[in-house]
Amino acid sequence: MKVFKFGGASVKDADGVRNLASIVNRYNDPLVVVISAMGKMTNAFEELVQAYFEGNGIEEHYNKIKDYHQKIVADLFDESENDLLDEWLEIIHLKLETEPSLNFDYEYDQIVPFGELMSTFIVSAYLNKIGWENNWIDIRKILRTDDLYRSAGVNWELTSRLMKEVFSFDGDKRYITQGFIGSTDTNLTTTLGREGSDYTGAIISYALDAESLSIWKDVPGVLNADPRWYPKAQMLDELSYWEAIELTYYGAQVIHPKTIKPLQNKQIPLLVKSFIHPDNAGTAIKATEQNLQLPPIYVLKRNQTLLSISPKDFSFILEENLSEIFEVISRHRIKINLMQSSALNFSVCVDHHKNIDAVIEELSNHYGVLYNTNMELVTIRHYTQEAIDEVMENKEVVDSQVSRKTARYVMKGSEWSFNE
Ligand code: ASP
Ligand code: MG
């Protein structure tokens, strides 16, 4: 069996759903199809949760979500079926009429998942209507997690067992289900973190020992840079798991970072393919010899803050200092993208985050802290001198770290231009 994953961009309107149908129709394999919320609906649901929490503007946000889905339903089905989503909309509306608890992350997970639930409900019904028979599965019954809302951890053993039972391919051949969501053992809905549907695809593939996981995207595959930034970006036909893990670690956004490891553990190939040109091979991420000849691969992370930390008493930066600094940073849920230490100074490049001020304040008790905002972090894997020169042109580099395979530069944010 195979697992397919379609993201929000692939089902942003009725034509998207029809296109998805034409893609799955080409396959005669037993399939589990994982689908995200439609278009930008997860963002819309996030705004709704905010409104619900603040008790302000709920109807407006709810109506926006309702109208968006109703339009797609009206485009895909006969008038007699326009009530397809009524039950879902009713459940959402009832929830919005209750008082929110004090736990924002919990409330988020009780509301945002309706994006995935309605999206898959629509697509499954449409596919059944056009004769592509499938079973709609509420994945919350089988993808079991802890209760770390918005960033839930998977109970692998239980999930694998339940998935094997429910996706039994016993009598039925295809299933449609949700990405991104799960539930605790007390049946409270959880989410795996933004863009987590890729990860769901990997979890299912792992549990069912899938032949492959295909992620269908609006790009031709994995490119060696983001083409919106670097116009000369080119396709990579093949990558090792190892390389893919490195790239997502450095911030390449093509696949969710947690996706690769479960696949690697079972040596399941990951195919990144275009839903616009489904005949093209895309990129295969799989077990390969370590020494694939790869061109330089560029990852740009914008909006970085560089913190430069030194002990006030001029003592050396020692293990105790470092562990204290890490503790403060991690407690504020800030992710370190690059770190560098010298005798009297420790610097970290982090994603800009609302908690940075609090970190600086806390650290200022024992340390002198300087910081620079609006930095950019460029990573070049498999760098060449030429690649470095090109990226550095007209840039002011503030910090750098170069190893055998990887060169990384923290530079002041400014306009980018490349000679085509
Ligand atoms: N719909 C969720 C999000 O946009 C999950 C996903 O798309 O992977 O974050
Ligand atoms: Mg999405």
Coordinates of C-alpha atoms and ligand atoms in Angstrom, one line a residue:
M1 CA 0.0 0.0 0.0
K2 CA 1.0 3.6 -0.5
V3 CA 0.4 6.8 1.5
F4 CA -0.4 10.1 -0.3
K5 CA -0.4 13.5 1.4
F6 CA -2.1 16.6 -0.1
G7 CA -1.5 20.0 1.5
G8 CA -3.9 22.9 1.8
A9 CA -2.7 24.5 -1.5
S10 CA -3.8 21.4 -3.4
V11 CA -7.4 21.7 -2.2
K12 CA -7.9 25.4 -2.0
D13 CA -10.9 25.4 -4.3
A14 CA -13.2 23.1 -6.2
D15 CA -10.7 22.8 -9.1
G16 CA -8.1 21.7 -6.7
V17 CA -10.4 18.9 -5.4
R18 CA -11.1 17.8 -9.0
N19 CA -7.4 17.8 -9.7
L20 CA -6.7 15.7 -6.6
A21 CA -9.4 13.3 -7.9
S22 CA -7.7 13.1 -11.3
I23 CA -4.3 12.2 -9.5
V24 CA -5.6 9.5 -7.2
N25 CA -7.6 8.1 -10.1
R26 CA -4.4 7.1 -11.8
Y27 CA -3.5 4.7 -9.1
N28 CA -4.9 1.3 -8.6
D29 CA -3.0 0.7 -5.4
P30 CA -4.4 0.4 -1.9
L31 CA -4.1 3.9 -0.6
V32 CA -4.3 6.0 2.5
V33 CA -4.8 9.7 1.5
V34 CA -3.9 12.3 4.1
I35 CA -5.3 15.8 3.5
S36 CA -4.8 19.1 5.2
A37 CA -7.3 21.9 5.8
M38 CA -8.3 23.7 2.6
G39 CA -6.2 26.7 1.4
K40 CA -5.4 29.0 4.2
M41 CA -8.1 27.8 6.5
T42 CA -5.8 26.9 9.3
N43 CA -4.8 30.5 9.5
A44 CA -8.5 31.5 9.5
F45 CA -9.2 29.0 12.3
E46 CA -6.3 30.4 14.3
E47 CA -8.0 33.9 14.0
L48 CA -11.2 32.3 15.1
V49 CA -9.6 30.8 18.2
Q50 CA -8.1 34.2 19.0
A51 CA -11.6 35.9 18.6
Y52 CA -13.2 33.1 20.8
F53 CA -10.6 33.7 23.5
E54 CA -11.0 37.4 23.4
G55 CA -14.8 37.1 23.1
N56 CA -14.8 39.5 20.2
G57 CA -15.5 39.1 16.4
I58 CA -16.4 35.4 16.7
E59 CA -19.3 35.5 14.2
E60 CA -17.3 37.3 11.6
H61 CA -14.5 34.8 11.6
Y62 CA -16.9 31.9 11.8
N63 CA -18.8 33.1 8.8
K64 CA -15.7 33.5 6.8
I65 CA -14.8 29.9 7.4
K66 CA -18.3 28.7 6.8
D67 CA -18.7 30.6 3.5
Y68 CA -15.4 29.4 2.2
H69 CA -16.3 25.8 2.7
Q70 CA -19.9 26.2 1.5
K71 CA -18.7 27.7 -1.8
I72 CA -16.5 24.7 -2.5
V73 CA -19.4 22.3 -1.6
A74 CA -21.7 24.3 -3.9
D75 CA -19.2 24.1 -6.7
L76 CA -18.7 20.3 -6.3
F77 CA -22.1 19.0 -5.5
D78 CA -25.8 19.3 -6.6
E79 CA -28.0 21.7 -4.7
S80 CA -29.6 18.8 -2.8
E81 CA -26.3 18.0 -1.2
N82 CA -25.6 21.6 0.0
D83 CA -26.2 20.5 3.6
L84 CA -23.1 18.2 3.6
L85 CA -21.3 20.2 6.3
D86 CA -24.3 21.1 8.4
E87 CA -23.4 18.8 11.3
W88 CA -19.8 20.0 11.4
L89 CA -20.8 23.6 11.3
E90 CA -23.3 22.9 14.1
I91 CA -20.6 21.3 16.3
I92 CA -18.3 24.3 15.7
H93 CA -21.0 26.8 16.5
L94 CA -22.0 25.0 19.7
K95 CA -18.4 25.0 20.8
L96 CA -18.1 28.8 20.1
E97 CA -21.1 29.4 22.3
T98 CA -19.4 27.9 25.4
E99 CA -17.0 29.8 27.6
P100 CA -13.4 29.2 26.8
S101 CA -11.2 27.6 29.5
L102 CA -8.0 29.4 30.6
N103 CA -5.8 27.2 28.5
F104 CA -5.3 28.8 25.0
D105 CA -3.4 25.8 23.5
Y106 CA -6.1 23.4 24.6
E107 CA -8.8 25.6 23.1
Y108 CA -6.8 25.9 19.9
D109 CA -6.7 22.1 19.6
Q110 CA -10.4 21.8 20.1
I111 CA -11.2 24.3 17.3
V112 CA -8.5 24.4 14.6
P113 CA -8.8 20.7 13.7
F114 CA -12.2 21.3 12.2
G115 CA -10.3 22.6 9.1
E116 CA -8.9 19.1 8.5
L117 CA -12.2 17.4 9.5
M118 CA -14.3 19.4 7.0
S119 CA -11.7 19.3 4.2
T120 CA -11.4 15.5 4.3
F121 CA -15.2 15.1 4.7
I122 CA -15.7 17.1 1.5
V123 CA -13.0 15.4 -0.5
S124 CA -14.1 11.9 0.6
A125 CA -17.8 12.6 -0.3
Y126 CA -16.8 14.1 -3.7
L127 CA -14.6 11.1 -4.6
N128 CA -17.3 8.7 -3.6
K129 CA -19.8 10.6 -5.7
I130 CA -17.6 10.3 -8.8
G131 CA -17.2 6.6 -8.2
W132 CA -13.8 6.6 -6.5
E133 CA -14.9 4.6 -3.5
N134 CA -13.2 5.3 -0.2
N135 CA -13.7 5.3 3.5
W136 CA -13.5 8.5 5.5
I137 CA -11.6 7.8 8.8
D138 CA -11.5 10.1 11.8
I139 CA -7.8 9.8 12.5
R140 CA -8.3 10.9 16.1
K141 CA -9.5 7.5 17.0
I142 CA -6.2 5.9 16.0
L143 CA -3.5 8.6 16.1
R144 CA -3.0 8.8 19.9
T145 CA -0.8 11.4 21.5
D146 CA 0.1 12.9 24.9
D147 CA -1.6 16.1 26.0
L148 CA 1.0 18.6 25.0
Y149 CA -1.5 20.7 23.1
R150 CA -0.4 22.2 19.8
S151 CA 2.8 20.2 19.8
A152 CA 1.6 16.7 20.8
G153 CA 3.9 13.7 21.0
V154 CA 2.8 10.5 19.4
N155 CA 2.2 7.3 21.3
W156 CA 3.9 5.1 18.6
E157 CA 3.1 1.7 20.0
L158 CA -0.6 2.3 20.5
T159 CA -0.9 4.3 17.3
S160 CA 0.7 1.6 15.2
R161 CA -1.5 -1.0 16.6
L162 CA -4.7 1.0 16.1
M163 CA -3.7 2.0 12.6
K164 CA -3.1 -1.6 11.5
E165 CA -6.6 -2.5 12.8
V166 CA -8.5 0.4 11.2
F167 CA -6.5 0.6 7.9
S168 CA -6.9 -3.1 7.4
F169 CA -7.6 -3.1 3.6
D170 CA -10.0 -5.8 4.5
G171 CA -12.9 -5.3 2.1
D172 CA -12.0 -1.6 1.5
K173 CA -9.2 -0.4 -0.7
R174 CA -8.8 3.3 0.0
Y175 CA -9.1 5.6 3.0
I176 CA -9.3 9.4 3.3
T177 CA -8.1 10.9 6.5
Q178 CA -6.8 14.0 8.2
G179 CA -3.2 15.3 8.7
F180 CA -2.0 17.3 11.6
I181 CA -4.5 16.1 14.3
G182 CA -4.7 13.3 16.9
S183 CA -6.1 12.7 20.3
T184 CA -5.2 11.9 23.8
D185 CA -6.3 8.7 25.5
T186 CA -9.2 10.6 27.0
N187 CA -10.4 11.5 23.5
L188 CA -9.4 15.2 23.6
T189 CA -8.3 16.4 20.2
T190 CA -4.6 17.5 19.8
T191 CA -2.5 18.8 17.0
L192 CA 1.1 18.0 16.0
G193 CA 2.3 21.5 15.3
R194 CA 1.8 23.8 12.2
E195 CA 2.4 22.0 8.9
G196 CA 2.2 18.7 10.7
S197 CA 0.3 16.8 7.9
D198 CA 3.6 15.6 6.3
Y199 CA 4.4 14.1 9.7
T200 CA 1.0 12.4 9.8
G201 CA 1.8 10.9 6.4
A202 CA 5.1 9.5 7.8
I203 CA 3.4 8.2 11.0
I204 CA 0.9 6.2 8.9
S205 CA 3.6 5.0 6.5
Y206 CA 5.6 3.8 9.4
A207 CA 2.7 2.1 11.1
L208 CA 1.5 0.3 8.0
D209 CA 5.0 -0.4 6.5
A210 CA 4.0 1.5 3.4
E211 CA 5.7 1.0 0.1
S212 CA 6.2 4.8 -0.2
L213 CA 4.9 8.1 1.0
S214 CA 4.2 10.7 -1.7
I215 CA 3.8 14.3 -0.7
W216 CA 2.0 16.2 -3.5
K217 CA 3.1 19.9 -3.6
D218 CA 2.8 23.0 -5.7
V219 CA 6.6 22.8 -6.5
P220 CA 8.2 20.3 -8.8
G221 CA 10.1 18.6 -6.0
V222 CA 12.9 19.5 -3.6
L223 CA 14.9 22.3 -5.1
N224 CA 18.4 23.4 -4.0
A225 CA 17.0 26.8 -2.8
D226 CA 13.7 28.6 -2.4
P227 CA 13.1 29.9 -6.0
R228 CA 11.3 33.0 -4.6
W229 CA 14.7 34.0 -3.2
Y230 CA 17.2 32.4 -5.5
P231 CA 16.0 32.5 -9.1
K232 CA 18.5 29.9 -10.3
A233 CA 17.1 27.2 -8.1
Q234 CA 17.3 23.7 -9.6
M235 CA 15.5 20.4 -8.9
L236 CA 17.2 17.6 -7.0
D237 CA 16.3 14.2 -8.3
E238 CA 17.4 12.3 -5.4
L239 CA 18.5 12.9 -1.8
S240 CA 19.5 10.6 1.1
Y241 CA 17.4 10.6 4.3
W242 CA 20.5 12.0 6.0
E243 CA 20.7 15.0 3.6
A244 CA 17.0 15.7 3.9
I245 CA 17.2 15.7 7.7
E246 CA 20.1 18.1 7.5
L247 CA 18.3 20.4 5.2
T248 CA 15.1 20.6 7.2
Y249 CA 17.2 21.1 10.3
Y250 CA 18.8 24.2 8.7
G251 CA 15.4 25.5 7.9
A252 CA 14.5 24.3 4.4
Q253 CA 10.7 24.4 4.4
V254 CA 9.8 21.9 1.8
I255 CA 8.9 19.1 4.3
H256 CA 8.1 19.1 7.9
P257 CA 11.3 18.3 9.8
K258 CA 9.8 15.4 11.8
T259 CA 8.8 13.6 8.6
I260 CA 12.0 11.9 7.6
K261 CA 13.1 10.0 10.7
P262 CA 10.2 7.5 10.9
L263 CA 10.6 6.8 7.2
Q264 CA 14.3 6.3 7.5
N265 CA 13.8 3.9 10.3
K266 CA 11.8 1.6 8.0
Q267 CA 13.6 2.6 4.8
I268 CA 10.4 3.8 3.2
P269 CA 11.0 6.2 0.2
L270 CA 9.5 9.7 0.4
L271 CA 8.5 11.1 -3.0
V272 CA 8.0 14.8 -3.3
K273 CA 5.9 15.4 -6.4
S274 CA 4.0 18.2 -8.2
F275 CA 0.2 18.1 -8.1
I276 CA 0.4 20.4 -11.1
H277 CA 2.6 18.1 -13.2
P278 CA 1.8 14.7 -11.7
D279 CA 3.7 12.8 -14.5
N280 CA 7.0 14.2 -13.5
A281 CA 9.2 12.1 -11.2
G282 CA 9.8 14.8 -8.5
T283 CA 12.4 14.1 -5.9
A284 CA 13.0 10.8 -4.2
I285 CA 14.3 10.8 -0.7
K286 CA 15.6 7.3 0.1
A287 CA 18.5 5.2 1.2
T288 CA 21.3 6.0 -1.2
E289 CA 25.1 6.0 -1.1
Q290 CA 26.3 8.8 1.0
N291 CA 28.2 10.3 -1.9
L292 CA 25.6 11.5 -4.3
Q293 CA 27.0 14.4 -6.2
L294 CA 24.9 17.3 -5.1
P295 CA 25.1 21.0 -6.2
P296 CA 25.4 23.6 -3.5
I297 CA 22.1 23.7 -1.5
Y298 CA 21.0 27.0 0.0
V299 CA 18.8 27.6 3.0
L300 CA 17.8 31.1 3.9
K301 CA 16.3 31.9 7.3
R302 CA 15.0 35.5 7.6
N303 CA 14.1 37.5 10.6
Q304 CA 16.8 36.2 13.0
T305 CA 18.0 37.8 16.2
L306 CA 21.7 37.4 17.2
L307 CA 22.3 37.4 20.9
S308 CA 25.7 37.9 22.2
I309 CA 26.2 36.9 25.8
S310 CA 29.2 37.4 28.1
P311 CA 29.5 36.9 31.9
K312 CA 29.5 40.2 33.8
D313 CA 32.4 39.2 36.0
F314 CA 34.6 38.4 33.0
S315 CA 34.9 34.8 34.0
F316 CA 35.3 32.3 31.1
I317 CA 32.2 30.9 29.5
L318 CA 32.1 27.6 31.2
E319 CA 29.7 24.7 31.4
E320 CA 27.7 26.1 34.2
N321 CA 27.2 29.4 32.3
L322 CA 26.2 27.5 29.2
S323 CA 23.7 25.3 30.9
E324 CA 22.1 28.3 32.6
I325 CA 21.8 30.1 29.3
F326 CA 20.3 27.0 27.5
E327 CA 17.9 26.6 30.3
V328 CA 16.6 30.1 30.0
I329 CA 16.3 29.9 26.2
S330 CA 14.6 26.6 26.1
R331 CA 12.2 27.5 28.9
H332 CA 11.0 30.3 26.7
R333 CA 10.6 27.9 23.8
I334 CA 13.0 29.7 21.5
K335 CA 14.8 27.7 18.9
I336 CA 18.6 28.1 18.5
N337 CA 19.6 28.0 14.8
L338 CA 23.3 28.6 15.3
M339 CA 25.7 28.9 18.3
Q340 CA 29.2 29.9 18.7
S341 CA 31.3 30.2 21.8
S342 CA 34.7 31.7 22.6
A343 CA 36.4 32.4 25.9
L344 CA 34.4 35.4 27.0
N345 CA 31.4 35.3 24.7
F346 CA 28.6 33.0 23.7
S347 CA 26.5 34.0 20.7
V348 CA 23.3 32.4 19.5
C349 CA 21.2 33.1 16.4
V350 CA 17.6 32.5 17.1
D351 CA 14.2 32.9 15.3
H352 CA 12.7 36.2 16.2
H353 CA 10.2 35.5 18.9
K354 CA 8.0 37.4 21.3
N355 CA 9.7 35.9 24.3
I356 CA 13.2 37.3 23.3
D357 CA 12.8 40.3 25.5
A358 CA 12.0 38.1 28.5
V359 CA 15.1 36.0 27.8
I360 CA 17.3 39.1 27.6
E361 CA 15.9 40.4 30.8
E362 CA 16.5 37.2 32.7
L363 CA 20.0 36.7 31.3
S364 CA 20.9 40.3 32.1
N365 CA 21.1 39.4 35.8
H366 CA 24.4 37.6 35.3
Y367 CA 25.4 38.5 31.8
G368 CA 26.0 41.3 29.5
V369 CA 23.7 40.8 26.5
L370 CA 23.9 42.5 23.2
Y371 CA 21.5 41.8 20.5
N372 CA 21.0 42.5 16.8
T373 CA 17.6 42.1 15.2
N374 CA 16.7 41.8 11.5
M375 CA 19.5 39.3 10.7
E376 CA 19.5 36.6 8.1
L377 CA 21.0 33.2 8.4
V378 CA 22.2 31.6 5.2
T379 CA 23.3 28.0 5.1
I380 CA 25.1 26.5 2.1
R381 CA 25.5 22.7 2.1
H382 CA 28.1 21.4 -0.3
Y383 CA 29.5 24.9 -0.6
T384 CA 31.9 26.0 -3.3
Q385 CA 33.9 29.2 -3.2
E386 CA 31.8 30.5 -6.1
A387 CA 28.5 29.8 -4.2
I388 CA 29.8 31.6 -1.2
D389 CA 31.0 34.6 -3.2
E390 CA 27.7 34.9 -4.9
V391 CA 25.7 34.9 -1.7
M392 CA 28.0 37.2 0.2
E393 CA 28.1 39.9 -2.5
N394 CA 27.0 43.3 -1.0
K395 CA 26.3 41.6 2.3
E396 CA 27.6 42.5 5.7
V397 CA 28.5 39.3 7.5
V398 CA 28.3 39.4 11.3
D399 CA 29.1 35.8 12.2
S400 CA 30.1 32.7 10.3
Q401 CA 30.7 29.0 10.9
V402 CA 32.3 26.8 8.3
S403 CA 32.7 23.0 8.5
R404 CA 33.6 20.4 5.9
K405 CA 30.3 20.3 4.2
T406 CA 28.4 23.3 5.5
A407 CA 29.1 27.0 5.5
R408 CA 26.8 29.3 7.5
Y409 CA 26.6 33.1 7.7
V410 CA 24.7 35.5 9.8
M411 CA 24.3 38.7 7.9
K412 CA 22.4 41.9 8.2
G413 CA 19.1 41.7 6.5
S414 CA 19.0 43.7 3.2
E415 CA 17.6 43.3 -0.3
W416 CA 18.7 40.3 -2.3
S417 CA 19.6 40.3 -6.0
F418 CA 21.2 37.7 -8.0
N419 CA 22.5 38.0 -11.6
E420 CA 20.5 35.6 -13.6
Ligands
ASP1 N1 -3.4 22.6 8.1 C1 -2.2 22.6 9.0 C2 -1.4 23.8 8.8 O1 -1.6 24.6 7.9 C3 -1.4 21.3 8.8 C4 -0.7 21.2 7.5 O2 -1.1 21.9 6.5 O3 0.2 20.4 7.4 O4 -0.5 24.0 9.6
MG2 MG -2.2 23.5 5.9

